[in-house]
Amino acid sequence: MTVTAERTIPFFAADLFEADREALLRALYEVGTDPEQKFILGRRTARFEDALRTRLGASDVVACSSGTSALTLVLSAMGIGPGDEVVVPAFGCAPLASTVLSQGATPVFADVDPRTLTMDPEHAEALITDRTRALMPAHMFSVMADMPRLRALATRAGVRLVEDSALAQGGELAGRPAGRWGDAGVYSFVQVKVFGMPGEGGVVLTDDTDLAGRVRMLRNHGQDGRNRFLHHRVGHNSRFDEVMAAFQQHRLSGLTERVDRRTAICSYYSERLADLAEAGVVAPPVGGDGRFPYVYTLLCEDREGLRDHLAAEGVATHVYYPRILPEQPAFTSHARPGGHWPRAREAAHRNISLPLYPHLSDARVEHVVEAVRSFVHARNR
């Protein structure tokens, strides 16, 4: 079959910011011509932080250079360091482990819940020792982690709870937004995220005023914001860009609309694919509490076969993630001997994500669905 340009559906849209072109150019011009000539951590960053604080109901929001730097700043501000342990999920992105290691601490890998593909609270509890300083669950794909249980576990164990909600903009559980369950939460604004931008950026959310103050200091080389060149701590260059602050404040006004469209696509995918589980293609549960529309991810017994079939039908796909963290070369030496993560391994071997972005047309969504269904039909003939 010949795949035409009209039938080709990219995983991420190349024209993601086309509708916001004028706003981006305006932000660049306004910052560039501002007599203040302040391109980082200026009044636009402060306004953006205020807007997010109001929207999310957090006491403090601190903008920084990326979601990874947000995690690093939180761990550093909490004083986590050599000799400490942080429990993280075995299935997820590299910063879950690398940010812990960057502090000289040790990541301890927990298996995942088979339904949410996020940290299993029961396994996490079994891993807690007198060296554990924090739990760091991450919301994956389209379902939030079991934050009520993890919050209760952290309280019971006397450890901090760092909520990696980098992917989960638009998620809400029991009336509380993603990022608002932990002692601190983080978001990422890299291009592919729900609240993405054409660059890197992130924020830390917290109700702990002292912690927020330390994060603010650490993001700017340990300066306190009032006395330039007075460095109270060894910090980082994790500052937020003024152009992106202005642009993201503009984009914030349309966030609900983008979340709603992505949610509608997720719901349609699940409605049309729900009956394929017995054929080895399992759609995630969508709708209800704790859902968010970041990436739509199936679990498929013959993932590579499905990927090849969809590619032939002009549908691009992606795998998040093909290898669990304890088996990454960078982290294997830090994993506890005898560690066992069967559900994380299964997720790594079976996950496949479909295209999902706000201006994906209904016709293209239907084409993706029919392509998945035709794969199952061909296998079962």
mmCIF file of C-alpha atoms in Angstrom:
data_model
loop_
_atom_site.group_PDB
_atom_site.id
_atom_site.type_symbol
_atom_site.label_atom_id
_atom_site.label_comp_id
_atom_site.label_asym_id
_atom_site.label_seq_id
_atom_site.Cartn_x
_atom_site.Cartn_y
_atom_site.Cartn_z
ATOM 1 C CA MET A 1 0.000 0.000 0.000
ATOM 2 C CA THR A 2 1.240 3.487 -0.828
ATOM 3 C CA VAL A 3 0.901 5.962 2.030
ATOM 4 C CA THR A 4 0.083 9.462 0.795
ATOM 5 C CA ALA A 5 0.989 12.678 2.606
ATOM 6 C CA GLU A 6 -2.674 13.133 3.454
ATOM 7 C CA ARG A 7 -2.734 9.734 5.165
ATOM 8 C CA THR A 8 0.498 10.270 7.106
ATOM 9 C CA ILE A 9 -0.210 11.054 10.749
ATOM 10 C CA PRO A 10 2.862 12.222 12.716
ATOM 11 C CA PHE A 11 3.228 11.348 16.364
ATOM 12 C CA PHE A 12 3.793 15.007 17.236
ATOM 13 C CA ALA A 13 2.441 17.787 15.040
ATOM 14 C CA ALA A 14 5.097 19.941 13.367
ATOM 15 C CA ASP A 15 2.729 22.937 13.490
ATOM 16 C CA LEU A 16 2.085 22.639 17.233
ATOM 17 C CA PHE A 17 2.461 26.391 17.809
ATOM 18 C CA GLU A 18 1.074 27.637 14.506
ATOM 19 C CA ALA A 19 -2.023 29.149 16.143
ATOM 20 C CA ASP A 20 0.192 30.991 18.650
ATOM 21 C CA ARG A 21 2.708 32.389 16.169
ATOM 22 C CA GLU A 22 1.703 36.006 16.660
ATOM 23 C CA ALA A 23 1.773 35.686 20.437
ATOM 24 C CA LEU A 24 5.274 34.202 20.297
ATOM 25 C CA LEU A 25 6.554 36.964 18.019
ATOM 26 C CA ARG A 26 4.914 39.599 20.216
ATOM 27 C CA ALA A 27 6.515 38.148 23.341
ATOM 28 C CA LEU A 28 9.931 38.128 21.673
ATOM 29 C CA TYR A 29 9.550 41.732 20.508
ATOM 30 C CA GLU A 30 8.233 43.026 23.834
ATOM 31 C CA VAL A 31 11.026 41.467 25.857
ATOM 32 C CA GLY A 32 13.691 42.401 23.332
ATOM 33 C CA THR A 33 12.649 46.056 23.222
ATOM 34 C CA ASP A 34 11.866 46.456 26.920
ATOM 35 C CA PRO A 35 14.136 49.228 28.340
ATOM 36 C CA GLU A 36 14.728 47.029 31.376
ATOM 37 C CA GLN A 37 16.575 44.547 29.120
ATOM 38 C CA LYS A 38 15.982 41.685 31.550
ATOM 39 C CA PHE A 39 15.733 38.375 29.758
ATOM 40 C CA ILE A 40 15.525 35.995 32.738
ATOM 41 C CA LEU A 41 13.619 36.063 36.044
ATOM 42 C CA GLY A 42 11.953 39.404 35.410
ATOM 43 C CA ARG A 43 8.448 40.686 36.004
ATOM 44 C CA ARG A 44 6.959 38.447 33.301
ATOM 45 C CA THR A 45 8.248 35.377 35.099
ATOM 46 C CA ALA A 46 6.726 36.703 38.338
ATOM 47 C CA ARG A 47 3.369 37.284 36.603
ATOM 48 C CA PHE A 48 3.430 33.786 35.132
ATOM 49 C CA GLU A 49 4.182 32.296 38.546
ATOM 50 C CA ASP A 50 1.285 34.290 40.029
ATOM 51 C CA ALA A 51 -1.089 33.091 37.305
ATOM 52 C CA LEU A 52 -0.196 29.447 37.912
ATOM 53 C CA ARG A 53 -0.411 29.903 41.679
ATOM 54 C CA THR A 54 -3.959 31.215 41.303
ATOM 55 C CA ARG A 55 -4.981 28.484 38.869
ATOM 56 C CA LEU A 56 -3.566 25.616 40.924
ATOM 57 C CA GLY A 57 -4.228 26.929 44.417
ATOM 58 C CA ALA A 58 -0.611 26.526 45.496
ATOM 59 C CA SER A 59 1.021 28.808 48.060
ATOM 60 C CA ASP A 60 4.168 29.080 45.952
ATOM 61 C CA VAL A 61 5.091 28.456 42.327
ATOM 62 C CA VAL A 62 8.735 28.750 41.285
ATOM 63 C CA ALA A 63 9.549 28.756 37.563
ATOM 64 C CA CYS A 64 12.816 27.184 36.464
ATOM 65 C CA SER A 65 14.644 25.970 33.376
ATOM 66 C CA SER A 66 13.117 22.474 32.965
ATOM 67 C CA GLY A 67 11.155 19.729 34.666
ATOM 68 C CA THR A 68 14.411 17.927 35.389
ATOM 69 C CA SER A 69 15.898 20.997 37.034
ATOM 70 C CA ALA A 70 12.680 21.346 39.068
ATOM 71 C CA LEU A 71 13.198 17.861 40.530
ATOM 72 C CA THR A 72 16.870 18.599 41.167
ATOM 73 C CA LEU A 73 16.058 21.865 42.945
ATOM 74 C CA VAL A 74 13.430 20.201 45.150
ATOM 75 C CA LEU A 75 15.722 17.372 46.220
ATOM 76 C CA SER A 76 18.555 19.818 46.879
ATOM 77 C CA ALA A 77 16.262 22.184 48.817
ATOM 78 C CA MET A 78 15.121 19.241 50.948
ATOM 79 C CA GLY A 79 18.729 18.549 51.872
ATOM 80 C CA ILE A 80 18.741 15.082 50.328
ATOM 81 C CA GLY A 81 22.302 13.900 49.781
ATOM 82 C CA PRO A 82 24.904 11.148 50.281
ATOM 83 C CA GLY A 83 23.694 8.249 52.398
ATOM 84 C CA ASP A 84 20.024 9.014 51.697
ATOM 85 C CA GLU A 85 17.621 6.917 49.651
ATOM 86 C CA VAL A 86 14.701 8.031 47.478
ATOM 87 C CA VAL A 87 12.101 5.502 46.313
ATOM 88 C CA VAL A 88 11.277 5.984 42.621
ATOM 89 C CA PRO A 89 9.301 3.904 40.090
ATOM 90 C CA ALA A 90 11.269 1.336 38.091
ATOM 91 C CA PHE A 91 9.371 2.305 34.923
ATOM 92 C CA GLY A 92 9.685 5.893 33.769
ATOM 93 C CA CYS A 93 12.024 8.563 32.452
ATOM 94 C CA ALA A 94 15.710 8.788 33.336
ATOM 95 C CA PRO A 95 15.484 11.960 35.500
ATOM 96 C CA LEU A 96 13.625 9.967 38.151
ATOM 97 C CA ALA A 97 16.955 8.280 38.891
ATOM 98 C CA SER A 98 19.507 10.792 37.599
ATOM 99 C CA THR A 99 18.236 13.685 39.724
ATOM 100 C CA VAL A 100 18.551 11.528 42.849
ATOM 101 C CA LEU A 101 22.065 10.477 41.880
ATOM 102 C CA SER A 102 23.006 14.092 41.152
ATOM 103 C CA GLN A 103 22.527 14.785 44.867
ATOM 104 C CA GLY A 104 24.755 11.880 45.854
ATOM 105 C CA ALA A 105 21.717 9.923 47.079
ATOM 106 C CA THR A 106 20.585 6.457 45.995
ATOM 107 C CA PRO A 107 17.467 5.719 43.919
ATOM 108 C CA VAL A 108 15.547 2.673 45.146
ATOM 109 C CA PHE A 109 13.333 1.224 42.439
ATOM 110 C CA ALA A 110 9.726 0.205 43.122
ATOM 111 C CA ASP A 111 7.586 -1.901 40.803
ATOM 112 C CA VAL A 112 4.479 -0.386 39.219
ATOM 113 C CA ASP A 113 0.759 -0.893 39.520
ATOM 114 C CA PRO A 114 -0.416 -2.820 36.409
ATOM 115 C CA ARG A 115 -3.446 -0.560 35.946
ATOM 116 C CA THR A 116 -1.817 2.863 36.207
ATOM 117 C CA LEU A 117 1.808 1.900 35.341
ATOM 118 C CA THR A 118 2.836 4.173 38.231
ATOM 119 C CA MET A 119 4.545 3.450 41.558
ATOM 120 C CA ASP A 120 2.946 0.577 43.446
ATOM 121 C CA PRO A 121 2.369 1.853 47.027
ATOM 122 C CA GLU A 122 2.593 -1.632 48.499
ATOM 123 C CA HIS A 123 5.992 -2.356 46.943
ATOM 124 C CA ALA A 124 7.206 1.149 47.815
ATOM 125 C CA GLU A 125 6.336 0.564 51.458
ATOM 126 C CA ALA A 126 8.351 -2.665 51.507
ATOM 127 C CA LEU A 127 11.421 -0.755 50.279
ATOM 128 C CA ILE A 128 11.449 1.927 52.993
ATOM 129 C CA THR A 129 14.404 1.784 55.378
ATOM 130 C CA ASP A 130 15.859 4.108 57.982
ATOM 131 C CA ARG A 131 17.818 5.724 55.124
ATOM 132 C CA THR A 132 14.732 6.618 53.085
ATOM 133 C CA ARG A 133 14.201 10.364 52.859
ATOM 134 C CA ALA A 134 11.535 10.654 50.165
ATOM 135 C CA LEU A 135 9.100 8.923 47.848
ATOM 136 C CA MET A 136 9.096 10.274 44.292
ATOM 137 C CA PRO A 137 6.154 8.834 42.284
ATOM 138 C CA ALA A 138 5.566 9.961 38.707
ATOM 139 C CA HIS A 139 2.254 10.233 36.859
ATOM 140 C CA MET A 140 2.562 8.294 33.610
ATOM 141 C CA PHE A 141 0.759 8.563 30.278
ATOM 142 C CA SER A 142 -2.889 9.222 31.202
ATOM 143 C CA VAL A 143 -3.456 7.978 34.754
ATOM 144 C CA MET A 144 -2.243 9.581 37.974
ATOM 145 C CA ALA A 145 -0.481 7.558 40.650
ATOM 146 C CA ASP A 146 -2.447 6.562 43.760
ATOM 147 C CA MET A 147 -1.573 9.772 45.585
ATOM 148 C CA PRO A 148 -3.912 9.322 48.592
ATOM 149 C CA ARG A 149 -2.179 6.038 49.490
ATOM 150 C CA LEU A 150 1.284 7.406 48.757
ATOM 151 C CA ARG A 151 0.569 10.550 50.784
ATOM 152 C CA ALA A 152 -0.568 8.392 53.703
ATOM 153 C CA LEU A 153 2.501 6.170 53.334
ATOM 154 C CA ALA A 154 4.886 9.149 53.331
ATOM 155 C CA THR A 155 3.210 10.575 56.436
ATOM 156 C CA ARG A 156 3.292 7.232 58.219
ATOM 157 C CA ALA A 157 6.960 6.670 57.363
ATOM 158 C CA GLY A 158 7.993 10.249 58.157
ATOM 159 C CA VAL A 159 9.465 10.895 54.687
ATOM 160 C CA ARG A 160 8.945 13.621 52.097
ATOM 161 C CA LEU A 161 6.690 13.176 49.072
ATOM 162 C CA VAL A 162 7.976 14.653 45.801
ATOM 163 C CA GLU A 163 5.301 14.449 43.098
ATOM 164 C CA ASP A 164 6.695 14.212 39.564
ATOM 165 C CA SER A 165 3.702 15.587 37.692
ATOM 166 C CA ALA A 166 5.827 16.741 34.746
ATOM 167 C CA LEU A 167 3.418 15.126 32.283
ATOM 168 C CA ALA A 168 0.157 15.600 34.108
ATOM 169 C CA GLN A 169 -1.076 19.120 33.387
ATOM 170 C CA GLY A 170 -4.854 18.937 33.415
ATOM 171 C CA GLY A 171 -4.931 15.965 35.774
ATOM 172 C CA GLU A 172 -6.998 16.065 38.940
ATOM 173 C CA LEU A 173 -7.635 13.520 41.677
ATOM 174 C CA ALA A 174 -10.286 13.932 44.390
ATOM 175 C CA GLY A 175 -10.616 17.607 43.424
ATOM 176 C CA ARG A 176 -6.899 18.293 43.802
ATOM 177 C CA PRO A 177 -4.737 19.102 40.748
ATOM 178 C CA ALA A 178 -1.753 16.968 39.833
ATOM 179 C CA GLY A 179 1.312 18.405 41.517
ATOM 180 C CA ARG A 180 -0.598 19.416 44.640
ATOM 181 C CA TRP A 181 -0.451 16.139 46.576
ATOM 182 C CA GLY A 182 3.179 16.136 47.616
ATOM 183 C CA ASP A 183 5.372 18.328 49.778
ATOM 184 C CA ALA A 184 6.366 19.603 46.348
ATOM 185 C CA GLY A 185 5.269 18.865 42.806
ATOM 186 C CA VAL A 186 6.811 19.703 39.455
ATOM 187 C CA TYR A 187 5.611 20.382 35.923
ATOM 188 C CA SER A 188 7.538 20.365 32.654
ATOM 189 C CA PHE A 189 6.791 22.642 29.705
ATOM 190 C CA VAL A 190 8.904 20.985 27.026
ATOM 191 C CA GLN A 191 7.290 20.995 23.582
ATOM 192 C CA VAL A 192 5.442 17.670 23.742
ATOM 193 C CA LYS A 193 3.745 18.264 27.097
ATOM 194 C CA VAL A 194 0.092 19.286 27.483
ATOM 195 C CA PHE A 195 1.244 22.815 28.401
ATOM 196 C CA GLY A 196 4.292 22.690 26.158
ATOM 197 C CA MET A 197 6.285 25.570 24.744
ATOM 198 C CA PRO A 198 8.978 25.966 22.052
ATOM 199 C CA GLY A 199 11.821 25.552 24.520
ATOM 200 C CA GLU A 200 12.617 24.142 27.946
ATOM 201 C CA GLY A 201 10.929 25.142 31.181
ATOM 202 C CA GLY A 202 9.291 23.873 34.343
ATOM 203 C CA VAL A 203 7.918 24.861 37.730
ATOM 204 C CA VAL A 204 7.968 23.728 41.338
ATOM 205 C CA LEU A 205 4.650 23.843 43.237
ATOM 206 C CA THR A 206 4.558 23.790 47.028
ATOM 207 C CA ASP A 207 2.709 25.023 50.096
ATOM 208 C CA ASP A 208 5.963 24.986 52.082
ATOM 209 C CA THR A 209 7.111 28.611 52.121
ATOM 210 C CA ASP A 210 10.565 27.796 53.452
ATOM 211 C CA LEU A 211 11.085 25.128 50.810
ATOM 212 C CA ALA A 212 9.964 27.541 48.073
ATOM 213 C CA GLY A 213 12.456 30.121 49.323
ATOM 214 C CA ARG A 214 15.298 27.623 49.119
ATOM 215 C CA VAL A 215 14.232 26.566 45.614
ATOM 216 C CA ARG A 216 14.179 30.223 44.484
ATOM 217 C CA MET A 217 17.652 30.719 45.849
ATOM 218 C CA LEU A 218 19.051 27.517 44.349
ATOM 219 C CA ARG A 219 17.674 28.189 40.847
ATOM 220 C CA ASN A 220 19.838 31.324 40.612
ATOM 221 C CA HIS A 221 23.265 30.213 41.843
ATOM 222 C CA GLY A 222 22.281 30.468 45.508
ATOM 223 C CA GLN A 223 21.455 34.196 45.421
ATOM 224 C CA ASP A 224 18.484 35.417 47.455
ATOM 225 C CA GLY A 225 17.011 37.683 44.775
ATOM 226 C CA ARG A 226 17.635 40.876 46.729
ATOM 227 C CA ASN A 227 21.416 40.944 46.886
ATOM 228 C CA ARG A 228 23.045 40.148 43.576
ATOM 229 C CA PHE A 229 26.438 38.431 43.839
ATOM 230 C CA LEU A 230 25.721 37.405 47.429
ATOM 231 C CA HIS A 231 25.633 33.595 47.268
ATOM 232 C CA HIS A 232 24.205 31.873 50.339
ATOM 233 C CA ARG A 233 24.375 28.334 48.942
ATOM 234 C CA VAL A 234 25.920 26.438 46.061
ATOM 235 C CA GLY A 235 23.100 26.617 43.547
ATOM 236 C CA HIS A 236 22.333 26.065 39.883
ATOM 237 C CA ASN A 237 21.666 27.981 36.701
ATOM 238 C CA SER A 238 17.996 26.961 36.491
ATOM 239 C CA ARG A 239 16.405 30.284 35.627
ATOM 240 C CA PHE A 240 13.259 30.884 33.572
ATOM 241 C CA ASP A 241 13.220 32.779 30.291
ATOM 242 C CA GLU A 242 11.195 36.020 30.080
ATOM 243 C CA VAL A 243 10.087 35.434 26.479
ATOM 244 C CA MET A 244 8.743 32.022 27.402
ATOM 245 C CA ALA A 245 7.099 33.442 30.540
ATOM 246 C CA ALA A 246 5.146 35.929 28.426
ATOM 247 C CA PHE A 247 4.302 33.256 25.857
ATOM 248 C CA GLN A 248 3.168 30.712 28.452
ATOM 249 C CA GLN A 249 0.926 33.246 30.156
ATOM 250 C CA HIS A 250 -0.759 33.740 26.783
ATOM 251 C CA ARG A 251 -1.041 29.964 26.304
ATOM 252 C CA LEU A 252 -2.508 29.521 29.773
ATOM 253 C CA SER A 253 -5.749 31.131 28.607
ATOM 254 C CA GLY A 254 -6.325 28.284 26.139
ATOM 255 C CA LEU A 255 -5.120 25.424 28.335
ATOM 256 C CA THR A 256 -8.597 24.207 29.315
ATOM 257 C CA GLU A 257 -9.660 24.034 25.676
ATOM 258 C CA ARG A 258 -6.542 22.045 24.721
ATOM 259 C CA VAL A 259 -6.987 19.667 27.655
ATOM 260 C CA ASP A 260 -10.640 19.119 26.726
ATOM 261 C CA ARG A 261 -9.790 18.304 23.101
ATOM 262 C CA ARG A 262 -7.034 15.886 24.082
ATOM 263 C CA THR A 263 -9.366 14.267 26.616
ATOM 264 C CA ALA A 264 -12.049 13.840 23.957
ATOM 265 C CA ILE A 265 -9.560 12.092 21.659
ATOM 266 C CA CYS A 266 -8.431 9.795 24.489
ATOM 267 C CA SER A 267 -12.032 8.938 25.296
ATOM 268 C CA TYR A 268 -12.794 8.110 21.675
ATOM 269 C CA TYR A 269 -9.697 5.933 21.364
ATOM 270 C CA SER A 270 -10.712 3.967 24.457
ATOM 271 C CA GLU A 271 -14.348 3.689 23.401
ATOM 272 C CA ARG A 272 -13.375 2.242 20.020
ATOM 273 C CA LEU A 273 -10.522 0.031 21.224
ATOM 274 C CA ALA A 274 -11.924 -1.281 24.509
ATOM 275 C CA ASP A 275 -13.061 -4.577 22.981
ATOM 276 C CA LEU A 276 -9.564 -5.594 21.817
ATOM 277 C CA ALA A 277 -8.195 -6.690 25.202
ATOM 278 C CA GLU A 278 -8.842 -10.387 24.590
ATOM 279 C CA ALA A 279 -6.892 -10.054 21.332
ATOM 280 C CA GLY A 280 -3.850 -8.753 23.181
ATOM 281 C CA VAL A 281 -4.304 -4.990 22.723
ATOM 282 C CA VAL A 282 -5.220 -3.325 26.013
ATOM 283 C CA ALA A 283 -6.494 0.262 26.038
ATOM 284 C CA PRO A 284 -6.024 2.390 29.155
ATOM 285 C CA PRO A 285 -9.023 3.392 31.235
ATOM 286 C CA VAL A 286 -9.942 6.975 30.401
ATOM 287 C CA GLY A 287 -12.466 9.211 32.121
ATOM 288 C CA GLY A 288 -13.177 9.643 35.777
ATOM 289 C CA ASP A 289 -10.902 10.680 38.592
ATOM 290 C CA GLY A 290 -7.146 10.875 38.218
ATOM 291 C CA ARG A 291 -7.048 10.987 34.409
ATOM 292 C CA PHE A 292 -5.044 13.381 32.278
ATOM 293 C CA PRO A 293 -4.523 13.518 28.505
ATOM 294 C CA TYR A 294 -0.751 13.516 27.978
ATOM 295 C CA VAL A 295 0.003 10.409 25.893
ATOM 296 C CA TYR A 296 -2.408 7.682 24.855
ATOM 297 C CA THR A 297 -0.645 4.380 25.490
ATOM 298 C CA LEU A 298 -1.744 0.863 24.635
ATOM 299 C CA LEU A 299 -0.235 -2.371 25.935
ATOM 300 C CA CYS A 300 0.215 -4.872 23.117
ATOM 301 C CA GLU A 301 1.590 -8.407 23.259
ATOM 302 C CA ASP A 302 2.988 -8.010 19.724
ATOM 303 C CA ARG A 303 4.122 -4.400 19.991
ATOM 304 C CA GLU A 304 6.587 -4.493 17.115
ATOM 305 C CA GLY A 305 4.030 -6.121 14.866
ATOM 306 C CA LEU A 306 1.525 -3.382 15.686
ATOM 307 C CA ARG A 307 4.132 -0.658 15.161
ATOM 308 C CA ASP A 308 5.038 -2.053 11.743
ATOM 309 C CA HIS A 309 1.385 -2.328 10.755
ATOM 310 C CA LEU A 310 0.600 1.245 11.854
ATOM 311 C CA ALA A 311 3.666 2.572 10.058
ATOM 312 C CA ALA A 312 2.444 0.912 6.867
ATOM 313 C CA GLU A 313 -0.877 2.682 7.428
ATOM 314 C CA GLY A 314 0.903 6.041 7.826
ATOM 315 C CA VAL A 315 0.480 6.244 11.599
ATOM 316 C CA ALA A 316 3.572 7.195 13.602
ATOM 317 C CA THR A 317 3.930 5.725 17.090
ATOM 318 C CA HIS A 318 6.325 5.976 20.015
ATOM 319 C CA VAL A 319 7.531 3.760 22.858
ATOM 320 C CA TYR A 320 7.787 5.140 26.421
ATOM 321 C CA TYR A 321 9.983 3.457 27.624
ATOM 322 C CA PRO A 322 11.621 0.348 26.102
ATOM 323 C CA ARG A 323 13.817 -0.408 29.129
ATOM 324 C CA ILE A 324 13.189 -0.126 32.855
ATOM 325 C CA LEU A 325 15.405 2.202 34.878
ATOM 326 C CA PRO A 326 17.243 -0.452 36.932
ATOM 327 C CA GLU A 327 18.372 -2.023 33.619
ATOM 328 C CA GLN A 328 19.672 1.214 32.113
ATOM 329 C CA PRO A 329 23.506 1.117 31.938
ATOM 330 C CA ALA A 330 23.695 4.387 33.872
ATOM 331 C CA PHE A 331 21.715 2.992 36.801
ATOM 332 C CA THR A 332 22.323 -0.773 37.001
ATOM 333 C CA SER A 333 25.124 -0.439 39.533
ATOM 334 C CA HIS A 334 22.819 1.562 41.820
ATOM 335 C CA ALA A 335 19.929 -0.929 41.840
ATOM 336 C CA ARG A 336 19.546 -3.093 44.923
ATOM 337 C CA PRO A 337 20.858 -6.625 44.329
ATOM 338 C CA GLY A 338 18.067 -9.109 43.709
ATOM 339 C CA GLY A 339 15.575 -6.434 42.695
ATOM 340 C CA HIS A 340 12.458 -7.745 40.994
ATOM 341 C CA TRP A 341 10.184 -5.576 38.860
ATOM 342 C CA PRO A 342 7.995 -7.911 36.752
ATOM 343 C CA ARG A 343 5.163 -5.451 36.081
ATOM 344 C CA ALA A 344 7.571 -2.665 35.113
ATOM 345 C CA ARG A 345 9.328 -5.033 32.695
ATOM 346 C CA GLU A 346 6.010 -6.054 31.150
ATOM 347 C CA ALA A 347 5.063 -2.399 30.638
ATOM 348 C CA ALA A 348 8.439 -1.666 29.024
ATOM 349 C CA HIS A 349 8.047 -4.590 26.619
ATOM 350 C CA ARG A 350 4.421 -3.934 25.659
ATOM 351 C CA ASN A 351 3.751 -0.168 25.664
ATOM 352 C CA ILE A 352 3.045 1.717 22.438
ATOM 353 C CA SER A 353 1.699 5.280 22.212
ATOM 354 C CA LEU A 354 -0.621 6.692 19.551
ATOM 355 C CA PRO A 355 -0.730 10.254 18.139
ATOM 356 C CA LEU A 356 -2.426 12.744 20.458
ATOM 357 C CA TYR A 357 -2.535 16.531 20.089
ATOM 358 C CA PRO A 358 -5.322 19.141 20.110
ATOM 359 C CA HIS A 359 -5.614 19.746 16.371
ATOM 360 C CA LEU A 360 -5.573 16.081 15.393
ATOM 361 C CA SER A 361 -8.693 15.975 13.219
ATOM 362 C CA ASP A 362 -11.611 13.620 13.807
ATOM 363 C CA ALA A 363 -10.879 11.967 10.452
ATOM 364 C CA ARG A 364 -7.295 11.259 11.457
ATOM 365 C CA VAL A 365 -8.362 9.958 14.854
ATOM 366 C CA GLU A 366 -10.723 7.572 13.082
ATOM 367 C CA HIS A 367 -7.932 6.484 10.737
ATOM 368 C CA VAL A 368 -5.705 5.648 13.730
ATOM 369 C CA VAL A 369 -8.507 3.624 15.309
ATOM 370 C CA GLU A 370 -9.224 1.700 12.120
ATOM 371 C CA ALA A 371 -5.521 1.000 11.639
ATOM 372 C CA VAL A 372 -5.278 -0.548 15.119
ATOM 373 C CA ARG A 373 -8.445 -2.548 14.584
ATOM 374 C CA SER A 374 -7.282 -3.812 11.187
ATOM 375 C CA PHE A 375 -4.091 -5.139 12.819
ATOM 376 C CA VAL A 376 -6.146 -7.206 15.267
ATOM 377 C CA HIS A 377 -8.501 -8.337 12.504
ATOM 378 C CA ALA A 378 -5.572 -9.461 10.312
ATOM 379 C CA ARG A 379 -4.049 -11.469 13.149
ATOM 380 C CA ASN A 380 -7.326 -13.216 13.969
ATOM 381 C CA ARG A 381 -8.388 -14.161 10.466
#
